[in-house]
Coordinates of C-alpha atoms and ligand atoms in Angstrom, one line a residue:
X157 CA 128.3 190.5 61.2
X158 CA 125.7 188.0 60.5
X159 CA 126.1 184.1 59.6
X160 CA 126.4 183.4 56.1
X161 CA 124.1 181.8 54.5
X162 CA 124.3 178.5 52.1
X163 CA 121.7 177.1 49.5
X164 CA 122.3 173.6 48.6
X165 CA 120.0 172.4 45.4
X166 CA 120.7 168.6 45.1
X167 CA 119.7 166.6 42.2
X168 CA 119.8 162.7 41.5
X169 CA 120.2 159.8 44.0
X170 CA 119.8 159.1 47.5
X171 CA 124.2 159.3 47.6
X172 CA 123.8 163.3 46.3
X173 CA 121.0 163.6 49.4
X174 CA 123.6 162.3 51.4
X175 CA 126.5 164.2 50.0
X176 CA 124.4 167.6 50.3
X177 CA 124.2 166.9 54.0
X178 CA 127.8 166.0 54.7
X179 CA 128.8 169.3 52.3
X180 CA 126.4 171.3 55.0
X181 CA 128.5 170.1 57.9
X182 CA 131.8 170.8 56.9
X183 CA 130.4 173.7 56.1
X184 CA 129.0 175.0 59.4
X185 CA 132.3 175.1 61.2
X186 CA 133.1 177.9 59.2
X187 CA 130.2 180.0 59.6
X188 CA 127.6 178.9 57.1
X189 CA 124.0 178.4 58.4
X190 CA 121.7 176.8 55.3
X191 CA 119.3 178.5 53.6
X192 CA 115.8 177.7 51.8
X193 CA 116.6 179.5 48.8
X194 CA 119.0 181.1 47.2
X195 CA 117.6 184.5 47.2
X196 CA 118.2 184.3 51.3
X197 CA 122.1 182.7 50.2
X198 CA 125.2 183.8 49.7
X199 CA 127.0 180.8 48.6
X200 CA 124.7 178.5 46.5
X201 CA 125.4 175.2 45.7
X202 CA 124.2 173.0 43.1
X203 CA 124.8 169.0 44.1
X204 CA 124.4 167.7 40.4
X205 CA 124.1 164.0 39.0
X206 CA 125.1 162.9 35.4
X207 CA 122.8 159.5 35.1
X208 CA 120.0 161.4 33.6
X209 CA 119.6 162.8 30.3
X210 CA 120.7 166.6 29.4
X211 CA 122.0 166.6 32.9
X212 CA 124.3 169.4 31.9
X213 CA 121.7 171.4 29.9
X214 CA 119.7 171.7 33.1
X215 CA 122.8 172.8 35.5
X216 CA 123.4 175.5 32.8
X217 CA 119.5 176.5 32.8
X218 CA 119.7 177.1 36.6
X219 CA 122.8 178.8 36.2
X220 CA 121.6 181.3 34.1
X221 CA 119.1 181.9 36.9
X222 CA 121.5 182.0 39.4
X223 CA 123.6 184.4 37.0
X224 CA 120.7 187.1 36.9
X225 CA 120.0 187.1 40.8
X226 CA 123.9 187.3 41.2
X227 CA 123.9 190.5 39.3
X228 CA 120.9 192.0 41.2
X229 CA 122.7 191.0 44.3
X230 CA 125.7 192.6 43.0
X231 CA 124.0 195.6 42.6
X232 CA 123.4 196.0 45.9
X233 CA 127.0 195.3 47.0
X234 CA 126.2 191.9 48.0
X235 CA 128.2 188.6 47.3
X236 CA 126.7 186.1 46.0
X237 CA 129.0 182.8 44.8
X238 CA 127.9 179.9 42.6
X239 CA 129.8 176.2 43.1
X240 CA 128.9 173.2 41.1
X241 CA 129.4 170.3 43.4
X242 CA 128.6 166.4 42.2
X243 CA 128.8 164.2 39.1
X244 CA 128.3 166.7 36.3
X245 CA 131.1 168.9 38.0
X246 CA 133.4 165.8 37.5
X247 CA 133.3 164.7 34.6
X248 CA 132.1 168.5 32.4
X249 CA 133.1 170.9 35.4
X250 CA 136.3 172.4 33.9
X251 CA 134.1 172.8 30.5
X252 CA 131.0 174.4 32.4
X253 CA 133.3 177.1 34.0
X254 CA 134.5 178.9 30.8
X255 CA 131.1 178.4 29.2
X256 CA 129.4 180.0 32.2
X257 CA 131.7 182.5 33.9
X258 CA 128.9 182.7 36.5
X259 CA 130.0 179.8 38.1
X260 CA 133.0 180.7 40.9
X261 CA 134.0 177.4 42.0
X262 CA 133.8 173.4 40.4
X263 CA 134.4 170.3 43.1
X264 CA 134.4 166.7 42.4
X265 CA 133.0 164.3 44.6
X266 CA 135.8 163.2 46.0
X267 CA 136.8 166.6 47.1
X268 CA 134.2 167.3 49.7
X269 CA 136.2 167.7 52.7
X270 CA 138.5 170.6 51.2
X271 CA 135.2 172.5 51.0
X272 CA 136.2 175.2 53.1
X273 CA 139.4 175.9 51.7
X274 CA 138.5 176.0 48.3
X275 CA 135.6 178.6 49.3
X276 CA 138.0 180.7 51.1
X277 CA 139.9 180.5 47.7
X278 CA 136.7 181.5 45.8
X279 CA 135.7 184.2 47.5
X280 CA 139.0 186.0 47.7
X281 CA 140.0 185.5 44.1
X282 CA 136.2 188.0 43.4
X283 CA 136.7 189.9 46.0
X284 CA 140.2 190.6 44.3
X285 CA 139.8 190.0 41.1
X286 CA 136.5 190.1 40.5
X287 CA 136.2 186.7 39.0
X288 CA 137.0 183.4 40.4
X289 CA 137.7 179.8 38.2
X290 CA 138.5 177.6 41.2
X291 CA 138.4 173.4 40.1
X292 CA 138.8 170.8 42.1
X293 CA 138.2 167.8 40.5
X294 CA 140.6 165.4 41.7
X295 CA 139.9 161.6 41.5
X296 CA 142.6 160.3 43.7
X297 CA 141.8 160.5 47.4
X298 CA 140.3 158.0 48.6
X299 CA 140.3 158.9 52.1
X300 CA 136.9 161.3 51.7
X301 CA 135.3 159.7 54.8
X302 CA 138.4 160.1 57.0
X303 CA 138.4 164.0 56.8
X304 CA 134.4 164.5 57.2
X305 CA 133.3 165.9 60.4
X306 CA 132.2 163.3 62.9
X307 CA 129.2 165.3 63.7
X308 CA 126.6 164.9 61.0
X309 CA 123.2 166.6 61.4
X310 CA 120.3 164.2 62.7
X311 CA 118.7 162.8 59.9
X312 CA 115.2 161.7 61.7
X313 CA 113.8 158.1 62.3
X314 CA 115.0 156.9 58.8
X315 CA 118.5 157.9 58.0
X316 CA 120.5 157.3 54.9
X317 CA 124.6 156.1 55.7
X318 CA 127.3 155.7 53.1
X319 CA 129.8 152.9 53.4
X320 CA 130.9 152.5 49.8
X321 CA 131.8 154.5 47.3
X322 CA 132.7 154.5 43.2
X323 CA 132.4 151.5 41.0
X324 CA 135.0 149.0 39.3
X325 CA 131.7 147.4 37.5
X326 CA 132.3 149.5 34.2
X327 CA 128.6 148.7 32.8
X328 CA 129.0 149.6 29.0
X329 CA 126.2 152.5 29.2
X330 CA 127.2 154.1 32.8
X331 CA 129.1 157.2 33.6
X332 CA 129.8 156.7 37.5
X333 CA 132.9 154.6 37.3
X334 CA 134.2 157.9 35.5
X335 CA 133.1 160.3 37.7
X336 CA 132.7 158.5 40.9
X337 CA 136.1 157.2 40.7
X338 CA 137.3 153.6 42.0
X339 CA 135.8 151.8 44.7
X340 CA 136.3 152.4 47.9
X341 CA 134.6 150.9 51.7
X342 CA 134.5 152.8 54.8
X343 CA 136.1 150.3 57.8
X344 CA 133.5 148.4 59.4
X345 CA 134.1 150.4 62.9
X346 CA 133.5 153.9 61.4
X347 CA 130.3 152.6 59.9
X348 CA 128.9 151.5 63.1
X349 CA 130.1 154.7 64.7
X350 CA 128.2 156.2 63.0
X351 CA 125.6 154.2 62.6
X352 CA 125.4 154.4 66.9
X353 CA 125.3 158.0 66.7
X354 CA 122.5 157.9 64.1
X355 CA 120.4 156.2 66.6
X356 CA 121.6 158.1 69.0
X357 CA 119.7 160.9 67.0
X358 CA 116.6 159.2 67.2
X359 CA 117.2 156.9 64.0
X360 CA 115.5 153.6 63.7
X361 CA 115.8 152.5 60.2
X362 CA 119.2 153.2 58.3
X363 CA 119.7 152.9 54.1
X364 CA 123.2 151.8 53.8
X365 CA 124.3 153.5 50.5
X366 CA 126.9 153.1 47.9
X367 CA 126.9 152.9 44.0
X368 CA 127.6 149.1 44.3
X369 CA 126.7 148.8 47.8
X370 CA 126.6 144.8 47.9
X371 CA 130.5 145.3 47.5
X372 CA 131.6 146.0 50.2
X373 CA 134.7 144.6 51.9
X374 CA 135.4 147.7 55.1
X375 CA 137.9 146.3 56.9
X376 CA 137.3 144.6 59.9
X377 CA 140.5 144.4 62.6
X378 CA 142.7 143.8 59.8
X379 CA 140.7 141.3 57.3
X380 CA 137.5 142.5 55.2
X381 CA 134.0 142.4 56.0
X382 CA 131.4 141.8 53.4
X383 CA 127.7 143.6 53.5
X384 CA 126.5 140.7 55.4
X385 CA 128.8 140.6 57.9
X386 CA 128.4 144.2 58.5
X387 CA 125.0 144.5 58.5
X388 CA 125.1 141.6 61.4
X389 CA 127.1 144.0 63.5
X390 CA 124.3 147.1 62.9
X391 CA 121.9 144.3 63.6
X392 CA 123.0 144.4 66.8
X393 CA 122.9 148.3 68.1
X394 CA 120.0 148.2 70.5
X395 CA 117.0 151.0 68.9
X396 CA 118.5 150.2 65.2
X397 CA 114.9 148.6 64.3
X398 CA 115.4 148.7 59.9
X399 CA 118.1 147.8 57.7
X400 CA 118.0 148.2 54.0
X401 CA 120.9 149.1 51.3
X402 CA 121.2 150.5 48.1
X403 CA 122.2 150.0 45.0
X404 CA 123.3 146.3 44.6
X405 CA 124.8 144.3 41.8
X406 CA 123.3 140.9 41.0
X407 CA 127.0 139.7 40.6
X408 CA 128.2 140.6 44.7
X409 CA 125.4 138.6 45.9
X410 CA 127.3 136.3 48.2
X411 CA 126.0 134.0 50.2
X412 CA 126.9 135.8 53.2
X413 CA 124.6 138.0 52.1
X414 CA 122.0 135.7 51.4
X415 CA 122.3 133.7 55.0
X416 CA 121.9 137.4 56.9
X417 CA 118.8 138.0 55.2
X418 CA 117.2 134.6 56.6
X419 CA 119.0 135.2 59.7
X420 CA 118.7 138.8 60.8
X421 CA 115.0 140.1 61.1
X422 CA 116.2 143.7 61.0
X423 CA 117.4 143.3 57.0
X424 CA 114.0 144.6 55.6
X425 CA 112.1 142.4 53.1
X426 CA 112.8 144.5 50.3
X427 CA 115.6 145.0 48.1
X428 CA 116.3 147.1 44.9
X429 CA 118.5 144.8 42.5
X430 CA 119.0 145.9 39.3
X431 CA 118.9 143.6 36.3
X432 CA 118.4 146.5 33.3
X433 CA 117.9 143.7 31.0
X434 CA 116.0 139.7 30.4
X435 CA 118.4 139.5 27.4
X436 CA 121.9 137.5 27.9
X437 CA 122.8 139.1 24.4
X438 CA 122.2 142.4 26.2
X439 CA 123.4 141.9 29.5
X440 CA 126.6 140.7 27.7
X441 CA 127.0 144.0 25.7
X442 CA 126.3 145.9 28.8
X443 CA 129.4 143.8 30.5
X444 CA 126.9 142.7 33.1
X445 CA 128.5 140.2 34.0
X446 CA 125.6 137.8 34.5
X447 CA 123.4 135.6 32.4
X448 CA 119.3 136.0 33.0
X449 CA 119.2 132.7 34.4
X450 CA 121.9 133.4 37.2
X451 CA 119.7 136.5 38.1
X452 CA 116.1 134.1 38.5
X453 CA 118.6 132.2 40.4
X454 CA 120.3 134.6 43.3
X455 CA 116.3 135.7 43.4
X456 CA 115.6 132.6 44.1
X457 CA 118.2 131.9 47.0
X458 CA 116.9 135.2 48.0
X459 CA 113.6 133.7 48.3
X460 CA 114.4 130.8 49.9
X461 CA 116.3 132.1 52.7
X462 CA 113.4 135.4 53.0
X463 CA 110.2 133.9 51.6
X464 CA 108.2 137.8 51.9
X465 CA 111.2 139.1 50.0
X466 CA 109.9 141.9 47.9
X467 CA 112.1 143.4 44.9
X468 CA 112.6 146.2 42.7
X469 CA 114.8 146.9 39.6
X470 CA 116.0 149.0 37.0
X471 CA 115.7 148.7 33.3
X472 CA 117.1 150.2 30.5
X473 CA 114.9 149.7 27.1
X474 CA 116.7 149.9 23.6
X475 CA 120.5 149.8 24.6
X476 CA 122.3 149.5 21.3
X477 CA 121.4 146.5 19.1
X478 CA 118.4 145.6 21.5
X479 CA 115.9 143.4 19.2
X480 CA 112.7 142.7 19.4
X481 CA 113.0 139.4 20.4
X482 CA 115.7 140.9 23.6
X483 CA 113.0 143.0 24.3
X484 CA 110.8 140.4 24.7
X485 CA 113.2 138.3 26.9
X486 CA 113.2 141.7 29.5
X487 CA 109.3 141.0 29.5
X488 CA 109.5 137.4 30.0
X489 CA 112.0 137.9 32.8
X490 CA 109.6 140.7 34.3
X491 CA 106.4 138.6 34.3
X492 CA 107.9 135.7 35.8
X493 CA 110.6 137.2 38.5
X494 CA 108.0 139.5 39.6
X495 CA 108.6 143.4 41.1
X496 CA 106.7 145.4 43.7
X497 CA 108.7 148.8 41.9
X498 CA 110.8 149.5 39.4
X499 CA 113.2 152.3 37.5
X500 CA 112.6 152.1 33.8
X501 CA 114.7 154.2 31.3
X502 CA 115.5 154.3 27.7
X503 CA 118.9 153.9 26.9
X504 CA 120.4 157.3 26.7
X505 CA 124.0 157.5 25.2
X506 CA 126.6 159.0 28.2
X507 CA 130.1 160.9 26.2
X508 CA 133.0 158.8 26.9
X509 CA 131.3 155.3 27.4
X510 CA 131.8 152.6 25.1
X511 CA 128.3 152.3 24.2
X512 CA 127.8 155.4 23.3
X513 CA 130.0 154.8 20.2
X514 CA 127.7 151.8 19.1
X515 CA 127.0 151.6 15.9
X516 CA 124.0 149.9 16.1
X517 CA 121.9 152.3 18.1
X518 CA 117.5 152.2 18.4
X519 CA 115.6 154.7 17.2
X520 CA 113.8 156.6 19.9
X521 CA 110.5 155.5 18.5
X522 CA 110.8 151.6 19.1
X523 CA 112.4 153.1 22.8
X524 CA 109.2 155.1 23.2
X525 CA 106.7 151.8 22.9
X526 CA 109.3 149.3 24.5
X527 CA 109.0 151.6 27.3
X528 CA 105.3 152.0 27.8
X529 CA 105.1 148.5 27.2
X530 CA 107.7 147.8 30.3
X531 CA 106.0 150.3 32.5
X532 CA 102.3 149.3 32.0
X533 CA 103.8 145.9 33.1
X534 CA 105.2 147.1 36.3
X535 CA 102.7 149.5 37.5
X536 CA 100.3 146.4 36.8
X537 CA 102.6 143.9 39.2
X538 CA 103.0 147.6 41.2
X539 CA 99.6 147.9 42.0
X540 CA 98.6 144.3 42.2
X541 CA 101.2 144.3 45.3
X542 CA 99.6 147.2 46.7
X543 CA 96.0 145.5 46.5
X544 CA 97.2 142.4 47.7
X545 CA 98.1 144.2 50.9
X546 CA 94.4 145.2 52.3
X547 CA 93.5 143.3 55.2
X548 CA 97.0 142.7 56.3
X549 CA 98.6 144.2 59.3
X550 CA 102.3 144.9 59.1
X551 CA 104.3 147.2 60.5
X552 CA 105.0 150.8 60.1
X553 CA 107.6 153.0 60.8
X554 CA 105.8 156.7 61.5
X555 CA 108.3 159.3 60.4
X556 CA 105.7 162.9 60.3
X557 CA 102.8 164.0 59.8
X558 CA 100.7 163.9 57.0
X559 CA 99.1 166.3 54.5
X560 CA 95.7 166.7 56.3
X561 CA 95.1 167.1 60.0
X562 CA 95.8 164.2 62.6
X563 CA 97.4 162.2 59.7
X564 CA 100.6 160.7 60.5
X565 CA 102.8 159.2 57.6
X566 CA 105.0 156.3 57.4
X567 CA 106.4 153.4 55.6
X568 CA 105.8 149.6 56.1
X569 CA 108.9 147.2 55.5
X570 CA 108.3 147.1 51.6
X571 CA 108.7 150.7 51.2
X572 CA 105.3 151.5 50.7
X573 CA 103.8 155.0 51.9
X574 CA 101.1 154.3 54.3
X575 CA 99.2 156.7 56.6
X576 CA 96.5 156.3 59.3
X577 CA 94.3 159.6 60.2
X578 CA 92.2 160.6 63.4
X579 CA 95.2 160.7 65.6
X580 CA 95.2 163.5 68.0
X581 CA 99.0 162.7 69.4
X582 CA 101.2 162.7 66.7
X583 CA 104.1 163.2 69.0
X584 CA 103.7 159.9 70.1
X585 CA 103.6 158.1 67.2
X586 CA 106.3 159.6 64.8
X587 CA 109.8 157.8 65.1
X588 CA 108.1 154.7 66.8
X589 CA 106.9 151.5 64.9
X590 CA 103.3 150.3 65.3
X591 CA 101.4 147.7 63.7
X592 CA 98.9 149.1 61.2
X593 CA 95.7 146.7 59.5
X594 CA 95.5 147.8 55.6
X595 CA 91.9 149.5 55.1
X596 CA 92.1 150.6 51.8
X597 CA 94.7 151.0 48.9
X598 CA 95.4 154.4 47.2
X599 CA 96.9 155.3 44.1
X600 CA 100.5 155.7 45.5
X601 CA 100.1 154.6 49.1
X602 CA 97.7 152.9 51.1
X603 CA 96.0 153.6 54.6
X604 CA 94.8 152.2 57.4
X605 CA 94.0 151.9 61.4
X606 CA 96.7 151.5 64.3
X607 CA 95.8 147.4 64.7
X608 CA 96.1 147.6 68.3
X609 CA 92.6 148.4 70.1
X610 CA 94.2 149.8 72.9
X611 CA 96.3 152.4 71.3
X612 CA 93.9 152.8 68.3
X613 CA 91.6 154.6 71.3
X614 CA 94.7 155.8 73.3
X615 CA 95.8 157.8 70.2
X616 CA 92.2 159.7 70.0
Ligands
5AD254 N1 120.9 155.3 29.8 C1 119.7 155.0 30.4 N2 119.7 154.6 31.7 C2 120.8 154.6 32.4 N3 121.1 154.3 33.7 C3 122.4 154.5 33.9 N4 123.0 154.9 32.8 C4 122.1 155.0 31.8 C5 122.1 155.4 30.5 N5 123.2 155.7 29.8 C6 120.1 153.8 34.6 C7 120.4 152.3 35.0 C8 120.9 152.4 36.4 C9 120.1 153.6 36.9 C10 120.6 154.3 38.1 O1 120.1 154.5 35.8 O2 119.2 151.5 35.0 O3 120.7 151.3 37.2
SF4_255 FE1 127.2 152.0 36.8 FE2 126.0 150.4 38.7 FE3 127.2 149.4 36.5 FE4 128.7 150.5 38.5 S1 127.4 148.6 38.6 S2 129.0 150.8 36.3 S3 127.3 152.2 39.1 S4 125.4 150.6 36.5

């Protein structure tokens, strides 16, 4: 009998990425090699996320693909079973299952480790029945990591690591402390296991992830750790060359964390820290938890401890009752903070948060040109970044090839794409860091020459 054959299709954030990964290894045990598409699959997974707009109108769209090749493959005498993994499964799984009776099999996030069991389940109840409504949406374990394999699947030079889950924040326009669950940190040891085995793999710079990453508190021999403290320890693995993490909250920057990042080189200069809003008015409503003028001022600290500290954000234009003049205050704080790169959306109501039941909500119009108005802003401070760069060498972490011939592709310690070309070795250059001089700035990357003479000519 040959393998079987899984299709993952993940949507959404760098966690879902993750997730997809860790879904694939507990899945191998029992037989399931992955697959490109799901034409080549017989289990097909889609790894959804809810943040977006009409994120359940698209899962039912590629359902109703997945319904049509399902009956084709049925035809044949083939299996073919559908499972709705992720965010949307939690919070609108139960709902999507009698809607779409092409869908065999709904798991939460938290449920990722019964994976196997609940596909055995699947699969028997059609093969029996002919139809199978298996949901697993529970909210309460909060042991997740515990049960995952140890073994994860090399992830390359730059590796992505979760060591925090959910979100006690409850942000008056966001869904994940619904379906995501309370928060939870993996123990500082388990992390850097990990962590050691990722560079073990031939990782050199590791994204520590969680929805509220920046609070943290593993436990560390019996008291907790916070993100600085841990990322101190990672500092220390010998070949672990990068640290960065994702996403933080203004209000969990400690000054832990602030000390680490003058004090360990390996933090990257670069750090996504969302502020969605200039507006105290607004950042009250959207139970922030912070004023505009405690946000310039972590920046600031920031600053002060890492003066090349680059940042990036996310904003949300017209939440409910958004004025003008609050609009204006988002602008204000943009021009004068300052961001290499930024997420910009328009407020979208999400069922079952308390702002979507705000009365006062803002046409999509006025959303429309607060947006563009936001945006041209940030691509402006975007590219002036960029430009600012040519002439500079910095370093560059070389994780593949690039699009044309002897191109090689990486990313300097602002997260910037950058690429050199006319280098015959690639091998010896991808997974390895090399100081790169800025030759010219492209629309969304910029390029240049290896700095160093001598393996400029070695790499030709
Ligand atoms: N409407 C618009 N944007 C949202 N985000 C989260 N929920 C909503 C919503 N209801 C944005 C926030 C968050 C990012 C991941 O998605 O800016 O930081
Ligand atoms: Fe959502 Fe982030 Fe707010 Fe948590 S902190 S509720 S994940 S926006």
């Amino acid at each position: 009998m040959s393998a079987k054959r899984v299709h993952i299709k993940t949507y959404g954030c760098q966690m879902n990425v993750y997730d997809s990964a860790r879904m694939a290894d507990v899945l191998a045990p029992i037989g399931y090699q992955t697959a490109d598409s799901p034409e080549e699959a017989d289990l097909v997974i889609l790894n959804t996320c809810h943040i977006r707009e009409k994120a359940a109108e698209k899962v039912y769209s590629e359902v109703g693909r997945l319904r049509a090749l399902k009956e084709r493959k049925a035809l044949d005498g083939e299996q073919m079973l559908v499972a709705i993994g992720g965010c949307v499964a939690q919070a609108q799984g139960a709902e999507m299952m009698r809607r779409a009776p092409a869908i065999d099999l709904v798991f939460g996030p938290q449920t990722y480790q019964e994976l196997p069991t609940l596909i055995a389940k699947a699969e028997r109840d059609l093969a029996e029945t002919g139809r199978s409504r298996v949901v697993a949406v529970d909210l309460a374990t909060d042991e997740k990591f515990d049960h995952l394999p140890q073994e994860s699947a090399p992830q390359g030079s730059s590796a992505f690591l979760t060591i925090q889950e959910g979100c006690d924040k409850f942000c008056t326009f966001c869904v994940v402390p619904y379906t995501r669950g309370a928060e939870y940190s993996r123990p500082v040891g388990d992390v850097l296991a990990e962590a050691r085995r990722l560079v073990e793999q031939g990782a050199v710079d590791i994204t520590l992830l969680g929805q509220n990453v920046n609070a943290y508190h593993g436990d560390d021999g019996g008291s907790p750790a916070g993100l600085g403290a841990l990322m101190r320890h990672l500092a220390a693995i010998e070949g672990l060359e990068r640290i960065r993490y994702t996403t933080s909250h203004p209000r969990d920057v400690d000054d832990e964390l602030i000390a680490a990042h003058r004090d360990v080189p390996e933090i990257m200069p670069f750090l996504h820290l969302p502020v969605q809003s200039g507006s105290d008015r607004i950042l009250q409503a959207m139970n922030r938890r912070h004023t505009a003028a405690e946000y310039r001022d972590i920046v600031a600290r920031l600053r002060e401890a890492r003066p090349d500290l680059a940042l990036s954000s996310d904003f949300i234009v017209g939440f409910p009752g958004e004025t003008d003049e609050d609009f204006e205050a988002t602008m204000d704080l943009v021009r004068t903070v300052g961001f290499v790169m930024a997420y910009s959306f328009k407020y979208s109501p999400r069922p079952g948060t308390p702002a979507a039941d705000h009365a006062d909500q803002v046409p999509e119009d006025v959303k429309s040109v607060r947006l563009a108005t936001l945006q041209a802003e940030l691509s402006r401070q975007q590219n002036a970044f960029n430009a600012s760069c040519l002439g500079e060498t910095m370093p560059v972490l070389f994780e593949r090839r690039g699009r044309h011939a002897g191109q090689i592709a990486g990313r300097s310690p602002f997260m910037q794409a950058v690429s050199v070309d006319g280098v015959d070795n690639a091998e010896a250059f991808i997974g390895r860091i090399f100081p790169v001089e800025i030759t010219s700035i492209l629309p969304n990357s910029l390029s240049g020459r290896i700095a160093d003479q001598q393996t400029r000519a070695a790499a030709q």
